[in-house]
Amino acid sequence: MVLIFGGAYQGKLEYTLDNFGLSEGDVYRCGENTELDLSFKVLYGLENFVMGCVKAGIEAGELLSEYGDSLTDKIIIVTDISQGIVPMDPKERSWREMTGRTMVYLGRRADRVIRVFCGLGREIKG
Amino acid sequence: MNIFISGGCKNGKSYHAQELARDMARENSLPLYYLATMIPTDEEDRARIRRHLSERDGWGFETIEQGRNICEVLTGSTLSGEKVSPEGVFLLDSVTALLSNEMFLPDGFMDESAGERLAAELADFAAKTGNTVFVSDYIYSDARTFDRYTESYRRALALIDRTLAALCDRVIEVSYGFKYLYK
């Protein structure tokens, strides 16, 4: 598994497609629900899936662990939302915290972790 | 060498950028310019400018004031009336302030095209000078979607950052005084 993260608008998806020789057709765009389509190579916008989990009252990491080994060949892209102001809205606070926990969980499982900064990648694990 | 520096607020970006610009000018015996981008609107702004000027005192910077249309600098003059040499070393601190000036106009109008225009202007500026240190701000890790104005601004600044990071010879993230070299 490869985990790719970075702030908003940093060019994470473009970086992934360019560096892994993939195209838009390989990308599953996560919605604010608890569904993932594992027929795609890239799971993009996992923070939306986390928001879906918050709304459903499920811990995202636990749901992801149920997928087991079927995630090992995936590239997961998450927006890092951990470094700003603590949101006023309790649901946004839960979202921010659950996204952090989920990234720690995925970072531990991933073979490679890459941070994208202004379109440039930095391998922090692998 | 063109250099791009970004990172969080009050992490030491400006200080590091000043060191790099000064060293580059010394090593190559070039004039050293500071591009002052703030357009003062009140006494608080003017006090901030006086503080910044005194903080740079002794570093050898010639100040150039330019809040919009940055490439006009290259055919203009410094604050002390000297003609600007495009071969000099320029410190642009900050891209963030420049975008605010270009995007949020005094009449309250927001120019949605400012990001693309400024990205192209700064790419041009980098190509023409070859020795510019650009300082930006990393404002992309909030856990919320802002209002339309703020979100447009974040998107525009990110476009400029990605453009400059791609073309600069060196890209540095400053994090609490620590530096990470992406390039």
Short mmCIF file of C-alpha atoms in Angstrom, two decimals:
data_model
loop_
_atom_site.label_atom_id
_atom_site.label_comp_id
_atom_site.label_asym_id
_atom_site.label_seq_id
_atom_site.Cartn_x
_atom_site.Cartn_y
_atom_site.Cartn_z
CA MET A 1 0.00 0.00 0.00
CA VAL A 2 1.12 3.51 -0.77
CA LEU A 3 -0.21 6.40 1.32
CA ILE A 4 0.00 9.85 -0.26
CA PHE A 5 -0.96 12.92 1.74
CA GLY A 6 -0.60 16.69 1.66
CA GLY A 7 -2.60 19.87 2.18
CA ALA A 8 -5.42 21.09 -0.06
CA TYR A 9 -4.61 22.03 -3.69
CA GLN A 10 -1.06 20.64 -3.50
CA GLY A 11 -1.40 18.54 -6.67
CA LYS A 12 -1.58 15.16 -4.91
CA LEU A 13 -3.63 13.40 -7.60
CA GLU A 14 -1.56 14.83 -10.47
CA TYR A 15 1.62 13.75 -8.68
CA THR A 16 0.24 10.23 -8.21
CA LEU A 17 -0.89 9.79 -11.81
CA ASP A 18 2.44 11.14 -13.14
CA ASN A 19 4.67 9.09 -10.87
CA PHE A 20 2.80 5.78 -10.96
CA GLY A 21 1.93 5.83 -14.67
CA LEU A 22 -1.81 5.89 -14.03
CA SER A 23 -4.76 7.73 -15.52
CA GLU A 24 -8.03 9.24 -14.35
CA GLY A 25 -9.74 5.88 -15.11
CA ASP A 26 -7.77 4.26 -12.27
CA VAL A 27 -9.20 6.65 -9.70
CA TYR A 28 -12.08 6.07 -7.30
CA ARG A 29 -13.22 9.38 -5.83
CA CYS A 30 -14.45 8.86 -2.29
CA GLY A 31 -17.77 10.42 -1.37
CA GLU A 32 -19.03 11.35 2.09
CA ASN A 33 -20.24 7.81 2.68
CA THR A 34 -18.84 4.52 3.96
CA GLU A 35 -18.33 2.95 0.53
CA LEU A 36 -15.07 2.12 -1.24
CA ASP A 37 -14.74 0.55 -4.69
CA LEU A 38 -11.69 -1.70 -4.61
CA SER A 39 -11.82 -2.41 -8.35
CA PHE A 40 -9.87 0.87 -8.70
CA LYS A 41 -6.12 1.18 -8.05
CA VAL A 42 -6.32 4.66 -6.49
CA LEU A 43 -8.63 5.67 -3.64
CA TYR A 44 -8.70 9.46 -3.80
CA GLY A 45 -10.05 11.83 -1.15
CA LEU A 46 -10.15 9.34 1.71
CA GLU A 47 -10.98 12.26 4.05
CA ASN A 48 -14.45 12.25 2.44
CA PHE A 49 -14.83 8.56 3.31
CA VAL A 50 -13.78 9.44 6.88
CA MET A 51 -16.50 12.12 6.98
CA GLY A 52 -18.94 9.41 5.83
CA CYS A 53 -17.77 7.26 8.75
CA VAL A 54 -18.20 10.17 11.18
CA LYS A 55 -21.79 10.63 9.97
CA ALA A 56 -22.47 6.91 10.28
CA GLY A 57 -20.86 6.71 13.74
CA ILE A 58 -18.22 4.18 12.61
CA GLU A 59 -14.45 4.37 13.22
CA ALA A 60 -12.86 4.61 9.75
CA GLY A 61 -9.75 2.62 10.71
CA GLU A 62 -11.87 -0.29 11.96
CA LEU A 63 -13.88 -0.31 8.74
CA LEU A 64 -10.67 -0.21 6.70
CA SER A 65 -9.17 -3.10 8.70
CA GLU A 66 -12.13 -5.24 7.62
CA TYR A 67 -10.90 -4.95 4.05
CA GLY A 68 -7.72 -6.74 5.17
CA ASP A 69 -5.20 -7.62 2.47
CA SER A 70 -7.34 -6.29 -0.36
CA LEU A 71 -5.89 -2.83 0.34
CA THR A 72 -2.25 -3.91 -0.06
CA ASP A 73 -2.03 -3.05 -3.79
CA LYS A 74 -3.85 0.29 -3.42
CA ILE A 75 -2.65 3.86 -3.53
CA ILE A 76 -4.59 5.91 -0.99
CA ILE A 77 -4.66 9.70 -1.21
CA VAL A 78 -5.70 11.79 1.80
CA THR A 79 -5.83 15.55 2.34
CA ASP A 80 -3.95 16.50 5.49
CA ILE A 81 -6.47 18.56 7.47
CA SER A 82 -4.65 18.36 10.79
CA GLN A 83 -2.72 21.63 10.92
CA GLY A 84 -5.32 24.38 10.94
CA ILE A 85 -7.73 25.96 13.38
CA VAL A 86 -9.79 23.58 15.54
CA PRO A 87 -13.27 23.76 13.96
CA MET A 88 -16.24 25.10 15.95
CA ASP A 89 -18.54 22.43 14.57
CA PRO A 90 -18.39 19.18 16.62
CA LYS A 91 -18.81 17.02 13.50
CA GLU A 92 -15.88 18.79 11.81
CA ARG A 93 -13.82 18.31 14.98
CA SER A 94 -14.58 14.57 14.96
CA TRP A 95 -13.74 14.46 11.26
CA ARG A 96 -10.39 16.17 11.81
CA GLU A 97 -9.47 13.79 14.64
CA MET A 98 -10.67 10.62 12.93
CA THR A 99 -8.75 11.59 9.77
CA GLY A 100 -5.61 11.91 11.90
CA ARG A 101 -6.15 8.50 13.52
CA THR A 102 -6.87 6.94 10.13
CA MET A 103 -3.65 8.37 8.66
CA VAL A 104 -1.64 6.97 11.57
CA TYR A 105 -3.27 3.56 11.01
CA LEU A 106 -2.63 3.63 7.25
CA GLY A 107 0.87 5.04 7.66
CA ARG A 108 1.73 2.06 9.85
CA ARG A 109 0.36 -0.42 7.32
CA ALA A 110 1.73 1.28 4.19
CA ASP A 111 4.95 0.18 2.49
CA ARG A 112 5.52 3.72 1.27
CA VAL A 113 4.31 7.07 2.59
CA ILE A 114 4.76 10.18 0.44
CA ARG A 115 3.98 13.76 1.37
CA VAL A 116 3.19 16.14 -1.51
CA PHE A 117 4.24 19.76 -0.98
CA CYS A 118 3.56 22.30 -3.73
CA GLY A 119 3.45 19.51 -6.31
CA LEU A 120 6.73 17.91 -5.16
CA GLY A 121 6.89 14.56 -3.36
CA ARG A 122 8.89 13.63 -0.28
CA GLU A 123 9.13 9.98 0.68
CA ILE A 124 8.85 9.75 4.45
CA LYS A 125 8.59 5.96 4.57
CA GLY A 126 9.74 3.34 2.11
CA MET B 1 19.58 30.51 -8.66
CA ASN B 2 15.85 30.88 -8.08
CA ILE B 3 14.66 29.64 -4.69
CA PHE B 4 11.15 28.93 -3.37
CA ILE B 5 10.53 28.85 0.38
CA SER B 6 7.29 28.04 2.15
CA GLY B 7 6.08 26.75 5.50
CA GLY B 8 3.87 27.69 8.41
CA CYS B 9 3.48 31.13 9.98
CA LYS B 10 6.33 32.40 12.23
CA ASN B 11 8.51 29.39 11.44
CA GLY B 12 11.59 31.37 10.36
CA LYS B 13 10.94 31.52 6.61
CA SER B 14 11.74 35.22 6.20
CA TYR B 15 14.94 35.05 8.19
CA HIS B 16 16.21 32.07 6.21
CA ALA B 17 15.20 33.76 2.94
CA GLN B 18 17.13 36.89 3.93
CA GLU B 19 20.24 34.81 4.67
CA LEU B 20 20.04 33.00 1.34
CA ALA B 21 19.51 36.21 -0.64
CA ARG B 22 22.34 38.02 1.15
CA ASP B 23 24.78 35.11 0.64
CA MET B 24 23.84 34.80 -3.03
CA ALA B 25 24.49 38.53 -3.57
CA ARG B 26 27.81 38.43 -1.68
CA GLU B 27 29.13 35.35 -3.47
CA ASN B 28 28.40 36.81 -6.88
CA SER B 29 29.01 40.50 -6.06
CA LEU B 30 25.49 41.46 -7.10
CA PRO B 31 23.14 44.18 -5.88
CA LEU B 32 20.68 42.98 -3.23
CA TYR B 33 17.05 44.04 -3.41
CA TYR B 34 14.10 43.63 -1.09
CA LEU B 35 10.72 43.71 -2.81
CA ALA B 36 8.32 45.34 -0.38
CA THR B 37 4.86 44.17 -1.44
CA MET B 38 2.63 45.62 1.26
CA ILE B 39 0.42 48.54 0.25
CA PRO B 40 -0.11 50.45 3.52
CA THR B 41 -3.68 51.51 4.26
CA ASP B 42 -3.41 52.77 7.85
CA GLU B 43 -1.02 53.67 10.66
CA GLU B 44 -0.76 50.03 11.82
CA ASP B 45 0.55 49.08 8.36
CA ARG B 46 2.98 52.00 8.34
CA ALA B 47 4.30 50.99 11.79
CA ARG B 48 4.77 47.40 10.53
CA ILE B 49 6.72 48.69 7.53
CA ARG B 50 8.97 50.80 9.79
CA ARG B 51 9.60 47.71 11.95
CA HIS B 52 10.45 45.57 8.89
CA LEU B 53 12.79 48.27 7.58
CA SER B 54 14.68 48.44 10.87
CA GLU B 55 14.83 44.61 11.05
CA ARG B 56 16.56 44.54 7.65
CA ASP B 57 18.90 47.34 8.63
CA GLY B 58 22.51 46.32 8.16
CA TRP B 59 21.74 43.40 5.79
CA GLY B 60 22.57 45.46 2.70
CA PHE B 61 19.13 45.38 1.09
CA GLU B 62 17.97 48.15 -1.22
CA THR B 63 14.19 48.39 -0.84
CA ILE B 64 11.89 48.45 -3.86
CA GLU B 65 8.19 49.12 -3.25
CA GLN B 66 5.89 47.27 -5.62
CA GLY B 67 2.45 46.05 -4.55
CA ARG B 68 1.15 45.06 -8.00
CA ASN B 69 2.48 44.33 -11.51
CA ILE B 70 5.71 42.89 -10.15
CA CYS B 71 7.60 42.83 -13.46
CA GLU B 72 7.54 46.65 -13.58
CA VAL B 73 10.24 46.45 -10.91
CA LEU B 74 12.78 45.45 -13.54
CA THR B 75 12.50 48.77 -15.37
CA GLY B 76 11.95 50.87 -12.23
CA SER B 77 13.90 52.37 -9.36
CA THR B 78 14.64 51.58 -5.72
CA LEU B 79 13.23 53.61 -2.84
CA SER B 80 16.46 55.64 -2.82
CA GLY B 81 16.12 56.46 -6.52
CA GLU B 82 18.70 54.06 -7.99
CA LYS B 83 17.87 52.29 -11.25
CA VAL B 84 17.14 48.58 -10.64
CA SER B 85 19.52 46.05 -12.20
CA PRO B 86 17.64 42.87 -13.32
CA GLU B 87 20.89 40.92 -12.75
CA GLY B 88 20.66 41.59 -9.00
CA VAL B 89 19.39 39.28 -6.27
CA PHE B 90 15.73 39.83 -5.34
CA LEU B 91 13.93 38.78 -2.18
CA LEU B 92 10.16 38.62 -2.70
CA ASP B 93 8.52 38.34 0.71
CA SER B 94 5.78 37.50 0.21
CA VAL B 95 3.95 35.94 -2.70
CA THR B 96 0.96 35.77 -0.34
CA ALA B 97 0.78 39.57 0.11
CA LEU B 98 1.26 40.15 -3.60
CA LEU B 99 -1.67 37.85 -4.41
CA SER B 100 -3.88 39.67 -1.90
CA ASN B 101 -3.13 42.97 -3.65
CA GLU B 102 -3.78 41.50 -7.10
CA MET B 103 -6.91 39.58 -6.10
CA PHE B 104 -8.76 41.82 -3.63
CA LEU B 105 -9.09 45.22 -5.24
CA PRO B 106 -9.61 48.48 -3.30
CA ASP B 107 -13.19 48.82 -4.62
CA GLY B 108 -14.11 45.51 -2.95
CA PHE B 109 -14.08 43.58 -6.21
CA MET B 110 -12.40 40.15 -6.33
CA ASP B 111 -10.38 39.31 -9.42
CA GLU B 112 -10.79 35.54 -9.89
CA SER B 113 -8.15 35.49 -12.64
CA ALA B 114 -5.42 36.95 -10.38
CA GLY B 115 -3.90 33.55 -9.52
CA GLU B 116 -3.24 32.48 -13.10
CA ARG B 117 -2.03 35.93 -14.07
CA LEU B 118 0.33 36.26 -11.11
CA ALA B 119 1.67 32.71 -11.59
CA ALA B 120 2.63 33.67 -15.16
CA GLU B 121 4.11 37.02 -14.06
CA LEU B 122 6.22 35.41 -11.34
CA ALA B 123 7.43 32.69 -13.74
CA ASP B 124 8.46 35.54 -16.06
CA PHE B 125 10.13 37.39 -13.19
CA ALA B 126 12.10 34.26 -12.20
CA ALA B 127 13.23 33.71 -15.80
CA LYS B 128 14.31 37.34 -16.24
CA THR B 129 16.20 37.70 -12.95
CA GLY B 130 17.49 34.15 -12.34
CA ASN B 131 18.33 35.13 -8.76
CA THR B 132 15.09 35.52 -6.86
CA VAL B 133 14.09 34.12 -3.49
CA PHE B 134 10.29 33.71 -3.30
CA VAL B 135 8.62 33.37 0.09
CA SER B 136 5.10 31.95 0.38
CA ASP B 137 2.85 30.62 3.15
CA TYR B 138 1.57 27.10 3.61
CA ILE B 139 -2.14 27.59 4.38
CA TYR B 140 -3.58 24.29 3.18
CA SER B 141 -4.17 22.05 6.16
CA ASP B 142 -7.39 23.32 7.72
CA ALA B 143 -10.21 20.91 8.49
CA ARG B 144 -12.91 22.99 6.85
CA THR B 145 -14.03 24.56 3.63
CA PHE B 146 -13.96 28.35 3.84
CA ASP B 147 -16.23 30.90 2.18
CA ARG B 148 -15.92 31.39 -1.57
CA TYR B 149 -13.44 34.30 -1.30
CA THR B 150 -11.04 32.50 1.03
CA GLU B 151 -11.27 29.23 -0.91
CA SER B 152 -10.56 31.05 -4.22
CA TYR B 153 -7.57 32.71 -2.60
CA ARG B 154 -6.21 29.40 -1.25
CA ARG B 155 -6.65 27.75 -4.65
CA ALA B 156 -4.92 30.68 -6.41
CA LEU B 157 -1.99 30.74 -3.98
CA ALA B 158 -1.54 26.96 -4.36
CA LEU B 159 -1.41 27.36 -8.14
CA ILE B 160 1.35 29.98 -7.77
CA ASP B 161 3.22 27.81 -5.24
CA ARG B 162 3.12 24.75 -7.50
CA THR B 163 4.22 26.84 -10.49
CA LEU B 164 7.18 28.34 -8.61
CA ALA B 165 8.14 25.03 -6.95
CA ALA B 166 8.26 23.40 -10.40
CA LEU B 167 10.52 26.03 -11.97
CA CYS B 168 12.78 27.06 -9.07
CA ASP B 169 16.22 25.45 -8.73
CA ARG B 170 15.77 24.99 -5.01
CA VAL B 171 12.59 24.35 -2.99
CA ILE B 172 12.71 24.56 0.81
CA GLU B 173 10.09 23.96 3.47
CA VAL B 174 10.86 25.71 6.74
CA SER B 175 9.30 24.12 9.80
CA TYR B 176 10.05 25.73 13.17
CA GLY B 177 13.53 26.69 12.07
CA PHE B 178 14.23 23.28 10.50
CA LYS B 179 14.67 23.18 6.74
CA TYR B 180 13.75 20.42 4.37
CA LEU B 181 15.13 20.56 0.85
CA TYR B 182 12.69 19.20 -1.76
CA LYS B 183 15.06 20.19 -4.55
#
